[in-house]
Amino acid sequence: MTQQTSAVSETSANIAVNTPVNNTNQGSSEVRHNWQADEVKALFDMPFNDLMFKAQVIHRKNFNPNEVQVSTLLSIKTGACPEDCKYCSQSARYKTNIDKERLMEVSKVLEAAQAAKDQGSTRFCMGAGWRNPKARDMPSVVEMVKGVKALGLETCMTLGMLSVEQAGELQGAGLDYYNHNLDTSPEHYNQIITTRTFQDRLDTLSNVRSSGMKVCSGGIVGLGEQSKDRASLLAQLANLSPQPESVPINMLVKIEGTPLSDVADLDDFEFVRCIAVARIMMPKSHVRLSAGRDAMNEQMQALCFLAGANSIFYGCKLLTTGNPEANKDMMLFNRLGINTETIASSAADEAKITTAVVDQKNSDLFYNAVN
């Protein structure tokens, strides 16, 4: 994970820090876990230009400002989920015209991972529409992790809730990141989901962290929540210790047939503010401009990168919703002078990849699991 700025970037940051503004402590990049609601509200209430400046200074202190980490997300098992998340097209409770699919064969997943690598992705994320993985699912899931690692990609999965034992099994297979979003604030949570609690989500994140894996956790804005809920969500994420290494900020994609299909749109500038506040509160985390990007014009995306977003999903689809085509992203990156982040490798990493290659060659496990 690249966290060093170039000499030019450092010079720019120093100039920015010395620029007078009507706000103190502009460039602080201290990692804190004690954010209070009034502090977060104060950030959201800042004049837009001052907020963007503060976020950009902090971003430059911790990352190359012209580099973005690129991930690809594949749905390895789609639909028929028993949960009632009101935004989700995969819930069995709603009529959303989503084709239900069984768990993909390992070989098909690895083909998709290779294609993602060929297009420039450095991390391959695999998502399943489950409440939690069953014991029968784990052997195939483990083989997917090993196979993707053998390709030299970082690995991430989102499979629902995990037990301590399942988290340990995935970590043992070499899984780098586990994604489990908090979705919204604790106060608004029961308006969106009733089939699992907010504490259930925190427990899964604790199990993931205890196993030694990195945490990917963020939320969705535009769910009909109030501004104080967006502040509360970011406080919950920032007060995790350690903070998540990856923080996806999703704009709701309204799906016909779900209870939130007609919710009012979130103001674009409010979304950019969410990115900027997340950057300030979680200075060393990758902040991912995630779902909803397909509906954003290039100018809005550029503002999000300026606000501190430095990770995206790459490719034409995010699980079941649209995403900009890869070539459109590259064209935008070229116009903005943005490069894609590379994976820092080590001798230990190379040894793990070699072992994973051997294991994959010796495996004939292509398992189809039903819901």
mmCIF file of C-alpha atoms in Angstrom:
data_model
loop_
_atom_site.group_PDB
_atom_site.id
_atom_site.type_symbol
_atom_site.label_atom_id
_atom_site.label_comp_id
_atom_site.label_asym_id
_atom_site.label_seq_id
_atom_site.Cartn_x
_atom_site.Cartn_y
_atom_site.Cartn_z
ATOM 1 C CA MET A 1 0.000 0.000 0.000
ATOM 2 C CA THR A 2 1.626 3.273 -1.143
ATOM 3 C CA GLN A 3 1.615 5.981 1.467
ATOM 4 C CA GLN A 4 4.521 8.214 0.360
ATOM 5 C CA THR A 5 4.043 11.417 -1.605
ATOM 6 C CA SER A 6 6.429 12.574 -4.297
ATOM 7 C CA ALA A 7 8.826 15.452 -3.698
ATOM 8 C CA VAL A 8 6.568 17.722 -5.729
ATOM 9 C CA SER A 9 3.548 16.589 -3.707
ATOM 10 C CA GLU A 10 5.359 17.281 -0.439
ATOM 11 C CA THR A 11 6.285 20.745 -1.641
ATOM 12 C CA SER A 12 2.678 21.396 -2.629
ATOM 13 C CA ALA A 13 1.469 20.220 0.757
ATOM 14 C CA ASN A 14 3.943 22.498 2.556
ATOM 15 C CA ILE A 15 2.760 25.462 0.496
ATOM 16 C CA ALA A 16 -0.851 24.546 1.294
ATOM 17 C CA VAL A 17 -0.132 24.243 5.021
ATOM 18 C CA ASN A 18 1.414 27.727 5.057
ATOM 19 C CA THR A 19 -1.542 29.292 3.239
ATOM 20 C CA PRO A 20 -3.599 31.422 5.641
ATOM 21 C CA VAL A 21 -7.168 30.271 6.181
ATOM 22 C CA ASN A 22 -9.743 31.028 8.818
ATOM 23 C CA ASN A 23 -9.403 27.663 10.486
ATOM 24 C CA THR A 24 -6.823 26.233 12.872
ATOM 25 C CA ASN A 25 -5.044 22.879 12.732
ATOM 26 C CA GLN A 26 -5.727 22.552 8.998
ATOM 27 C CA GLY A 27 -3.061 19.953 8.293
ATOM 28 C CA SER A 28 -3.429 17.622 11.264
ATOM 29 C CA SER A 29 -3.265 13.972 10.195
ATOM 30 C CA GLU A 30 -3.437 12.477 13.683
ATOM 31 C CA VAL A 31 -5.378 9.209 13.808
ATOM 32 C CA ARG A 32 -8.051 9.587 16.460
ATOM 33 C CA HIS A 33 -10.624 7.208 17.884
ATOM 34 C CA ASN A 34 -12.572 9.637 20.059
ATOM 35 C CA TRP A 35 -14.566 11.692 17.583
ATOM 36 C CA GLN A 36 -17.610 13.394 19.082
ATOM 37 C CA ALA A 37 -20.814 14.287 17.255
ATOM 38 C CA ASP A 38 -20.332 18.047 17.583
ATOM 39 C CA GLU A 39 -16.828 17.831 16.105
ATOM 40 C CA VAL A 40 -18.036 15.904 13.073
ATOM 41 C CA LYS A 41 -20.946 18.296 12.590
ATOM 42 C CA ALA A 42 -18.492 21.193 12.667
ATOM 43 C CA LEU A 43 -16.566 19.606 9.804
ATOM 44 C CA PHE A 44 -19.711 19.137 7.722
ATOM 45 C CA ASP A 45 -20.691 22.763 8.445
ATOM 46 C CA MET A 46 -17.417 24.237 7.191
ATOM 47 C CA PRO A 47 -17.512 26.399 4.064
ATOM 48 C CA PHE A 48 -17.079 24.051 1.132
ATOM 49 C CA ASN A 49 -13.750 25.522 -0.043
ATOM 50 C CA ASP A 50 -12.259 25.355 3.451
ATOM 51 C CA LEU A 51 -13.406 21.765 3.895
ATOM 52 C CA MET A 52 -11.890 20.734 0.557
ATOM 53 C CA PHE A 53 -8.632 22.495 1.427
ATOM 54 C CA LYS A 54 -8.392 20.807 4.811
ATOM 55 C CA ALA A 55 -9.103 17.379 3.318
ATOM 56 C CA GLN A 56 -6.590 17.870 0.511
ATOM 57 C CA VAL A 57 -3.792 18.909 2.871
ATOM 58 C CA ILE A 58 -4.363 15.821 5.016
ATOM 59 C CA HIS A 59 -4.594 13.619 1.938
ATOM 60 C CA ARG A 60 -1.240 14.878 0.636
ATOM 61 C CA LYS A 61 0.420 14.200 3.979
ATOM 62 C CA ASN A 62 -0.490 10.519 3.792
ATOM 63 C CA PHE A 63 -0.848 9.569 0.122
ATOM 64 C CA ASN A 64 0.314 10.427 -3.354
ATOM 65 C CA PRO A 65 -2.469 12.845 -4.389
ATOM 66 C CA ASN A 66 -2.319 11.683 -8.008
ATOM 67 C CA GLU A 67 -2.606 7.960 -7.372
ATOM 68 C CA VAL A 68 -5.767 5.863 -7.031
ATOM 69 C CA GLN A 69 -6.068 2.234 -5.931
ATOM 70 C CA VAL A 70 -8.168 0.196 -8.375
ATOM 71 C CA SER A 71 -10.297 -2.817 -7.404
ATOM 72 C CA THR A 72 -12.700 -5.066 -9.300
ATOM 73 C CA LEU A 73 -15.793 -6.548 -7.662
ATOM 74 C CA LEU A 74 -17.398 -9.814 -8.775
ATOM 75 C CA SER A 75 -20.659 -11.306 -7.516
ATOM 76 C CA ILE A 76 -19.776 -14.948 -6.876
ATOM 77 C CA LYS A 77 -23.293 -15.813 -5.668
ATOM 78 C CA THR A 78 -26.258 -13.621 -6.551
ATOM 79 C CA GLY A 79 -29.768 -13.172 -5.167
ATOM 80 C CA ALA A 80 -32.077 -15.048 -2.766
ATOM 81 C CA CYS A 81 -30.563 -13.358 0.294
ATOM 82 C CA PRO A 82 -32.818 -13.737 3.389
ATOM 83 C CA GLU A 83 -31.938 -10.281 4.741
ATOM 84 C CA ASP A 84 -34.304 -7.312 4.425
ATOM 85 C CA CYS A 85 -31.818 -4.494 3.636
ATOM 86 C CA LYS A 86 -34.175 -1.968 2.060
ATOM 87 C CA TYR A 87 -31.678 -0.818 -0.562
ATOM 88 C CA CYS A 88 -30.644 -4.245 -1.836
ATOM 89 C CA SER A 89 -31.672 -5.836 -5.119
ATOM 90 C CA GLN A 90 -30.533 -9.254 -3.864
ATOM 91 C CA SER A 91 -33.011 -9.551 -1.013
ATOM 92 C CA ALA A 92 -35.460 -12.424 -1.511
ATOM 93 C CA ARG A 93 -38.140 -10.197 0.026
ATOM 94 C CA TYR A 94 -38.337 -7.807 -2.932
ATOM 95 C CA LYS A 95 -39.228 -8.223 -6.604
ATOM 96 C CA THR A 96 -36.221 -6.726 -8.379
ATOM 97 C CA ASN A 97 -35.831 -8.888 -11.486
ATOM 98 C CA ILE A 98 -32.430 -10.115 -10.341
ATOM 99 C CA ASP A 99 -31.470 -13.520 -11.676
ATOM 100 C CA LYS A 100 -30.663 -15.886 -8.843
ATOM 101 C CA GLU A 101 -27.330 -17.617 -9.325
ATOM 102 C CA ARG A 102 -25.558 -20.345 -7.403
ATOM 103 C CA LEU A 103 -22.025 -20.027 -6.115
ATOM 104 C CA MET A 104 -19.705 -19.740 -9.097
ATOM 105 C CA GLU A 105 -17.211 -22.428 -9.970
ATOM 106 C CA VAL A 106 -13.698 -21.643 -8.777
ATOM 107 C CA SER A 107 -12.358 -21.767 -12.337
ATOM 108 C CA LYS A 108 -14.851 -19.123 -13.504
ATOM 109 C CA VAL A 109 -13.912 -16.818 -10.637
ATOM 110 C CA LEU A 110 -10.218 -17.136 -11.511
ATOM 111 C CA GLU A 111 -10.935 -16.332 -15.147
ATOM 112 C CA ALA A 112 -12.670 -13.140 -14.045
ATOM 113 C CA ALA A 113 -9.791 -12.301 -11.706
ATOM 114 C CA GLN A 114 -7.259 -12.687 -14.523
ATOM 115 C CA ALA A 115 -9.358 -10.418 -16.759
ATOM 116 C CA ALA A 116 -9.499 -7.824 -13.966
ATOM 117 C CA LYS A 117 -5.731 -7.951 -13.563
ATOM 118 C CA ASP A 118 -5.271 -7.550 -17.316
ATOM 119 C CA GLN A 119 -7.390 -4.379 -17.165
ATOM 120 C CA GLY A 120 -5.254 -2.882 -14.410
ATOM 121 C CA SER A 121 -6.937 -3.865 -11.139
ATOM 122 C CA THR A 122 -4.679 -4.613 -8.193
ATOM 123 C CA ARG A 123 -7.349 -5.983 -5.857
ATOM 124 C CA PHE A 124 -10.055 -8.528 -6.654
ATOM 125 C CA CYS A 125 -13.147 -8.431 -4.461
ATOM 126 C CA MET A 126 -15.653 -11.293 -4.319
ATOM 127 C CA GLY A 127 -19.160 -10.811 -2.953
ATOM 128 C CA ALA A 128 -21.873 -13.336 -2.113
ATOM 129 C CA GLY A 129 -25.530 -12.603 -1.337
ATOM 130 C CA TRP A 130 -25.545 -14.485 1.957
ATOM 131 C CA ARG A 131 -26.532 -13.722 5.523
ATOM 132 C CA ASN A 132 -23.426 -15.703 6.419
ATOM 133 C CA PRO A 133 -21.468 -18.474 4.655
ATOM 134 C CA LYS A 134 -22.447 -22.062 5.434
ATOM 135 C CA ALA A 135 -19.911 -24.768 6.233
ATOM 136 C CA ARG A 136 -20.482 -26.311 2.802
ATOM 137 C CA ASP A 137 -19.487 -23.019 1.134
ATOM 138 C CA MET A 138 -16.144 -22.544 2.826
ATOM 139 C CA PRO A 139 -14.007 -25.049 0.850
ATOM 140 C CA SER A 140 -14.791 -23.327 -2.465
ATOM 141 C CA VAL A 141 -14.412 -19.866 -0.990
ATOM 142 C CA VAL A 142 -10.992 -20.801 0.369
ATOM 143 C CA GLU A 143 -9.919 -22.113 -3.051
ATOM 144 C CA MET A 144 -11.035 -18.860 -4.654
ATOM 145 C CA VAL A 145 -8.837 -16.879 -2.277
ATOM 146 C CA LYS A 146 -5.824 -19.084 -2.920
ATOM 147 C CA GLY A 147 -6.325 -18.949 -6.670
ATOM 148 C CA VAL A 148 -6.683 -15.173 -6.840
ATOM 149 C CA LYS A 149 -3.623 -14.747 -4.625
ATOM 150 C CA ALA A 150 -1.724 -17.001 -7.025
ATOM 151 C CA LEU A 151 -2.400 -14.444 -9.757
ATOM 152 C CA GLY A 152 -0.576 -11.788 -7.742
ATOM 153 C CA LEU A 153 -3.688 -9.815 -6.814
ATOM 154 C CA GLU A 154 -4.779 -8.564 -3.422
ATOM 155 C CA THR A 155 -7.905 -10.368 -2.269
ATOM 156 C CA CYS A 156 -11.088 -9.123 -0.640
ATOM 157 C CA MET A 157 -14.374 -10.846 0.153
ATOM 158 C CA THR A 158 -17.793 -9.841 1.432
ATOM 159 C CA LEU A 159 -19.858 -12.853 2.475
ATOM 160 C CA GLY A 160 -22.039 -11.499 5.267
ATOM 161 C CA MET A 161 -21.496 -12.176 8.930
ATOM 162 C CA LEU A 162 -18.460 -14.248 9.932
ATOM 163 C CA SER A 163 -17.760 -16.347 12.994
ATOM 164 C CA VAL A 164 -14.354 -16.323 14.651
ATOM 165 C CA GLU A 165 -13.604 -19.696 13.072
ATOM 166 C CA GLN A 166 -14.598 -18.602 9.562
ATOM 167 C CA ALA A 167 -12.517 -15.448 9.822
ATOM 168 C CA GLY A 168 -9.532 -17.554 10.852
ATOM 169 C CA GLU A 169 -10.076 -19.938 7.940
ATOM 170 C CA LEU A 170 -10.161 -17.099 5.417
ATOM 171 C CA GLN A 171 -7.100 -15.479 6.920
ATOM 172 C CA GLY A 172 -5.291 -18.794 6.745
ATOM 173 C CA ALA A 173 -6.124 -19.001 3.031
ATOM 174 C CA GLY A 174 -4.447 -15.650 2.495
ATOM 175 C CA LEU A 175 -7.422 -13.269 2.327
ATOM 176 C CA ASP A 176 -6.112 -9.718 2.596
ATOM 177 C CA TYR A 177 -9.313 -7.726 3.217
ATOM 178 C CA TYR A 178 -12.796 -8.500 4.441
ATOM 179 C CA ASN A 179 -15.579 -6.074 3.603
ATOM 180 C CA HIS A 180 -18.491 -5.620 5.976
ATOM 181 C CA ASN A 181 -20.149 -2.203 5.828
ATOM 182 C CA LEU A 182 -21.902 -0.541 8.738
ATOM 183 C CA ASP A 183 -24.281 0.881 6.111
ATOM 184 C CA THR A 184 -25.702 3.775 8.142
ATOM 185 C CA SER A 185 -25.707 5.299 11.599
ATOM 186 C CA PRO A 186 -26.759 3.277 14.659
ATOM 187 C CA GLU A 187 -29.656 5.719 15.069
ATOM 188 C CA HIS A 188 -31.005 5.207 11.530
ATOM 189 C CA TYR A 189 -30.072 1.545 11.220
ATOM 190 C CA ASN A 190 -33.415 -0.006 12.186
ATOM 191 C CA GLN A 191 -35.127 2.040 9.485
ATOM 192 C CA ILE A 192 -33.020 0.223 6.879
ATOM 193 C CA ILE A 193 -32.376 -3.296 8.223
ATOM 194 C CA THR A 194 -34.167 -5.431 10.829
ATOM 195 C CA THR A 195 -32.805 -8.924 10.163
ATOM 196 C CA ARG A 196 -29.432 -8.258 11.760
ATOM 197 C CA THR A 197 -28.407 -5.680 14.327
ATOM 198 C CA PHE A 198 -25.829 -2.949 14.199
ATOM 199 C CA GLN A 199 -23.939 -4.850 16.908
ATOM 200 C CA ASP A 200 -23.901 -7.941 14.659
ATOM 201 C CA ARG A 201 -21.960 -5.884 12.142
ATOM 202 C CA LEU A 202 -19.518 -4.649 14.761
ATOM 203 C CA ASP A 203 -19.025 -8.226 15.980
ATOM 204 C CA THR A 204 -18.112 -9.412 12.484
ATOM 205 C CA LEU A 205 -15.607 -6.577 12.119
ATOM 206 C CA SER A 206 -14.118 -7.578 15.472
ATOM 207 C CA ASN A 207 -13.802 -11.199 14.328
ATOM 208 C CA VAL A 208 -12.119 -10.076 11.105
ATOM 209 C CA ARG A 209 -9.678 -7.814 12.906
ATOM 210 C CA SER A 210 -8.847 -10.438 15.507
ATOM 211 C CA SER A 211 -7.942 -12.906 12.758
ATOM 212 C CA GLY A 212 -5.283 -10.566 11.410
ATOM 213 C CA MET A 213 -7.065 -9.551 8.208
ATOM 214 C CA LYS A 214 -7.451 -5.965 7.075
ATOM 215 C CA VAL A 215 -10.858 -4.347 7.376
ATOM 216 C CA CYS A 216 -12.860 -2.775 4.576
ATOM 217 C CA SER A 217 -15.894 -1.019 6.034
ATOM 218 C CA GLY A 218 -17.915 2.008 5.045
ATOM 219 C CA GLY A 219 -21.508 2.882 4.402
ATOM 220 C CA ILE A 220 -24.229 4.117 2.102
ATOM 221 C CA VAL A 221 -25.521 7.676 1.986
ATOM 222 C CA GLY A 222 -28.754 8.810 0.406
ATOM 223 C CA LEU A 223 -30.867 6.268 2.308
ATOM 224 C CA GLY A 224 -33.257 8.968 3.469
ATOM 225 C CA GLU A 225 -31.095 9.621 6.523
ATOM 226 C CA GLN A 226 -30.492 13.044 8.072
ATOM 227 C CA SER A 227 -27.177 14.895 8.022
ATOM 228 C CA LYS A 228 -26.582 13.921 11.649
ATOM 229 C CA ASP A 229 -26.771 10.253 10.593
ATOM 230 C CA ARG A 230 -23.995 10.725 8.047
ATOM 231 C CA ALA A 231 -21.890 12.341 10.752
ATOM 232 C CA SER A 232 -22.692 9.508 13.172
ATOM 233 C CA LEU A 233 -21.786 6.839 10.597
ATOM 234 C CA LEU A 234 -18.369 8.395 9.973
ATOM 235 C CA ALA A 235 -17.779 8.728 13.722
ATOM 236 C CA GLN A 236 -18.543 5.018 14.187
ATOM 237 C CA LEU A 237 -16.026 4.109 11.475
ATOM 238 C CA ALA A 238 -13.317 6.501 12.649
ATOM 239 C CA ASN A 239 -13.662 5.391 16.275
ATOM 240 C CA LEU A 240 -12.918 1.785 15.383
ATOM 241 C CA SER A 241 -9.428 0.900 16.558
ATOM 242 C CA PRO A 242 -7.581 0.396 14.308
ATOM 243 C CA GLN A 243 -9.512 2.365 11.723
ATOM 244 C CA PRO A 244 -10.530 0.433 8.592
ATOM 245 C CA GLU A 245 -7.770 0.290 6.004
ATOM 246 C CA SER A 246 -10.391 0.759 3.290
ATOM 247 C CA VAL A 247 -13.533 2.896 3.630
ATOM 248 C CA PRO A 248 -16.055 2.651 0.762
ATOM 249 C CA ILE A 249 -18.487 5.554 0.589
ATOM 250 C CA ASN A 250 -21.496 4.500 -1.474
ATOM 251 C CA MET A 251 -24.173 6.701 -2.992
ATOM 252 C CA LEU A 252 -27.471 4.839 -2.956
ATOM 253 C CA VAL A 253 -28.310 3.261 -6.307
ATOM 254 C CA LYS A 254 -32.095 3.184 -6.338
ATOM 255 C CA ILE A 255 -33.380 -0.216 -7.481
ATOM 256 C CA GLU A 256 -36.953 -0.615 -8.667
ATOM 257 C CA GLY A 257 -38.795 -3.015 -6.392
ATOM 258 C CA THR A 258 -36.876 -2.111 -3.224
ATOM 259 C CA PRO A 259 -38.468 0.042 -0.482
ATOM 260 C CA LEU A 260 -35.975 2.866 -1.186
ATOM 261 C CA SER A 261 -36.576 3.078 -4.915
ATOM 262 C CA ASP A 262 -38.328 6.453 -4.589
ATOM 263 C CA VAL A 263 -36.261 8.075 -1.847
ATOM 264 C CA ALA A 264 -35.177 11.667 -2.509
ATOM 265 C CA ASP A 265 -31.778 12.148 -4.121
ATOM 266 C CA LEU A 266 -28.891 13.263 -1.947
ATOM 267 C CA ASP A 267 -27.374 16.597 -2.948
ATOM 268 C CA ASP A 268 -24.138 16.111 -4.902
ATOM 269 C CA PHE A 269 -22.194 18.571 -2.783
ATOM 270 C CA GLU A 270 -23.326 16.755 0.367
ATOM 271 C CA PHE A 271 -21.862 13.552 -1.036
ATOM 272 C CA VAL A 272 -18.546 15.295 -1.752
ATOM 273 C CA ARG A 273 -18.602 16.608 1.805
ATOM 274 C CA CYS A 274 -18.942 13.004 3.040
ATOM 275 C CA ILE A 275 -15.793 12.068 1.135
ATOM 276 C CA ALA A 276 -13.882 15.051 2.509
ATOM 277 C CA VAL A 277 -14.965 14.477 6.114
ATOM 278 C CA ALA A 278 -14.081 10.783 5.838
ATOM 279 C CA ARG A 279 -10.617 11.756 4.611
ATOM 280 C CA ILE A 280 -10.099 14.149 7.502
ATOM 281 C CA MET A 281 -11.329 11.703 10.128
ATOM 282 C CA MET A 282 -9.523 8.659 8.694
ATOM 283 C CA PRO A 283 -6.329 10.190 7.291
ATOM 284 C CA LYS A 284 -4.436 6.970 6.621
ATOM 285 C CA SER A 285 -7.317 4.913 5.199
ATOM 286 C CA HIS A 286 -8.056 4.445 1.531
ATOM 287 C CA VAL A 287 -11.388 6.208 0.935
ATOM 288 C CA ARG A 288 -13.201 4.485 -1.901
ATOM 289 C CA LEU A 289 -15.533 6.280 -4.283
ATOM 290 C CA SER A 290 -17.842 3.325 -4.614
ATOM 291 C CA ALA A 291 -21.448 2.588 -5.688
ATOM 292 C CA GLY A 292 -23.324 5.325 -7.496
ATOM 293 C CA ARG A 293 -20.330 6.462 -9.524
ATOM 294 C CA ASP A 294 -22.066 5.487 -12.752
ATOM 295 C CA ALA A 295 -24.500 8.377 -12.253
ATOM 296 C CA MET A 296 -21.758 10.920 -11.437
ATOM 297 C CA ASN A 297 -20.361 13.162 -14.138
ATOM 298 C CA GLU A 298 -16.603 13.599 -14.524
ATOM 299 C CA GLN A 299 -16.613 16.916 -12.690
ATOM 300 C CA MET A 300 -18.221 15.393 -9.601
ATOM 301 C CA GLN A 301 -15.790 12.493 -9.623
ATOM 302 C CA ALA A 302 -12.892 14.925 -9.917
ATOM 303 C CA LEU A 303 -14.206 16.810 -6.876
ATOM 304 C CA CYS A 304 -14.351 13.529 -4.959
ATOM 305 C CA PHE A 305 -10.709 12.789 -5.810
ATOM 306 C CA LEU A 306 -9.816 16.324 -4.727
ATOM 307 C CA ALA A 307 -11.703 15.696 -1.470
ATOM 308 C CA GLY A 308 -9.466 12.699 -0.744
ATOM 309 C CA ALA A 309 -11.021 9.679 -2.457
ATOM 310 C CA ASN A 310 -8.173 7.456 -3.612
ATOM 311 C CA SER A 311 -9.776 4.126 -4.434
ATOM 312 C CA ILE A 312 -12.440 3.029 -6.923
ATOM 313 C CA PHE A 313 -14.147 -0.071 -8.217
ATOM 314 C CA TYR A 314 -13.187 -0.669 -11.819
ATOM 315 C CA GLY A 315 -15.303 -2.365 -14.457
ATOM 316 C CA CYS A 316 -18.846 -2.259 -15.782
ATOM 317 C CA LYS A 317 -20.687 -3.797 -12.813
ATOM 318 C CA LEU A 318 -20.759 -3.706 -9.003
ATOM 319 C CA LEU A 319 -22.456 -6.916 -7.921
ATOM 320 C CA THR A 320 -25.835 -6.107 -9.534
ATOM 321 C CA THR A 321 -25.585 -2.358 -10.259
ATOM 322 C CA GLY A 322 -23.888 -0.367 -12.984
ATOM 323 C CA ASN A 323 -20.389 1.126 -12.876
ATOM 324 C CA PRO A 324 -18.434 3.155 -15.443
ATOM 325 C CA GLU A 325 -16.630 1.158 -18.110
ATOM 326 C CA ALA A 326 -12.929 0.627 -17.466
ATOM 327 C CA ASN A 327 -11.844 2.599 -20.539
ATOM 328 C CA LYS A 328 -13.911 5.607 -19.395
ATOM 329 C CA ASP A 329 -12.087 5.529 -16.068
ATOM 330 C CA MET A 330 -8.714 5.437 -17.798
ATOM 331 C CA MET A 331 -9.688 8.367 -20.009
ATOM 332 C CA LEU A 332 -10.700 10.368 -16.926
ATOM 333 C CA PHE A 333 -7.504 9.413 -15.101
ATOM 334 C CA ASN A 334 -5.460 10.578 -18.086
ATOM 335 C CA ARG A 335 -7.261 13.918 -18.155
ATOM 336 C CA LEU A 336 -6.682 14.393 -14.417
ATOM 337 C CA GLY A 337 -3.092 13.120 -14.424
ATOM 338 C CA ILE A 338 -3.968 10.273 -12.069
ATOM 339 C CA ASN A 339 -2.025 7.017 -11.985
ATOM 340 C CA THR A 340 -3.186 3.671 -10.635
ATOM 341 C CA GLU A 341 -1.616 2.429 -7.424
ATOM 342 C CA THR A 342 0.644 -0.613 -7.570
ATOM 343 C CA ILE A 343 1.028 -3.398 -5.026
ATOM 344 C CA ALA A 344 4.176 -3.269 -2.935
ATOM 345 C CA SER A 345 5.606 -6.780 -2.981
ATOM 346 C CA SER A 346 8.174 -8.511 -0.791
ATOM 347 C CA ALA A 347 10.046 -11.786 -0.738
ATOM 348 C CA ALA A 348 7.487 -13.118 1.744
ATOM 349 C CA ASP A 349 4.658 -12.128 -0.587
ATOM 350 C CA GLU A 350 6.341 -13.875 -3.522
ATOM 351 C CA ALA A 351 6.761 -17.030 -1.459
ATOM 352 C CA LYS A 352 3.048 -16.999 -0.561
ATOM 353 C CA ILE A 353 2.098 -16.567 -4.213
ATOM 354 C CA THR A 354 4.322 -19.463 -5.251
ATOM 355 C CA THR A 355 2.748 -21.687 -2.600
ATOM 356 C CA ALA A 356 -0.736 -20.630 -3.710
ATOM 357 C CA VAL A 357 0.099 -21.505 -7.322
ATOM 358 C CA VAL A 358 1.200 -24.989 -6.318
ATOM 359 C CA ASP A 359 -1.871 -25.493 -4.144
ATOM 360 C CA GLN A 360 -4.172 -24.388 -6.948
ATOM 361 C CA LYS A 361 -2.549 -26.729 -9.451
ATOM 362 C CA ASN A 362 -3.043 -29.622 -7.067
ATOM 363 C CA SER A 363 -6.666 -28.792 -6.387
ATOM 364 C CA ASP A 364 -9.620 -30.162 -8.333
ATOM 365 C CA LEU A 365 -12.210 -28.509 -6.095
ATOM 366 C CA PHE A 366 -14.851 -26.815 -8.273
ATOM 367 C CA TYR A 367 -17.799 -26.745 -5.922
ATOM 368 C CA ASN A 368 -21.299 -25.481 -6.633
ATOM 369 C CA ALA A 369 -23.190 -24.504 -3.503
ATOM 370 C CA VAL A 370 -26.893 -23.717 -3.450
ATOM 371 C CA ASN A 371 -28.478 -21.166 -1.178
#
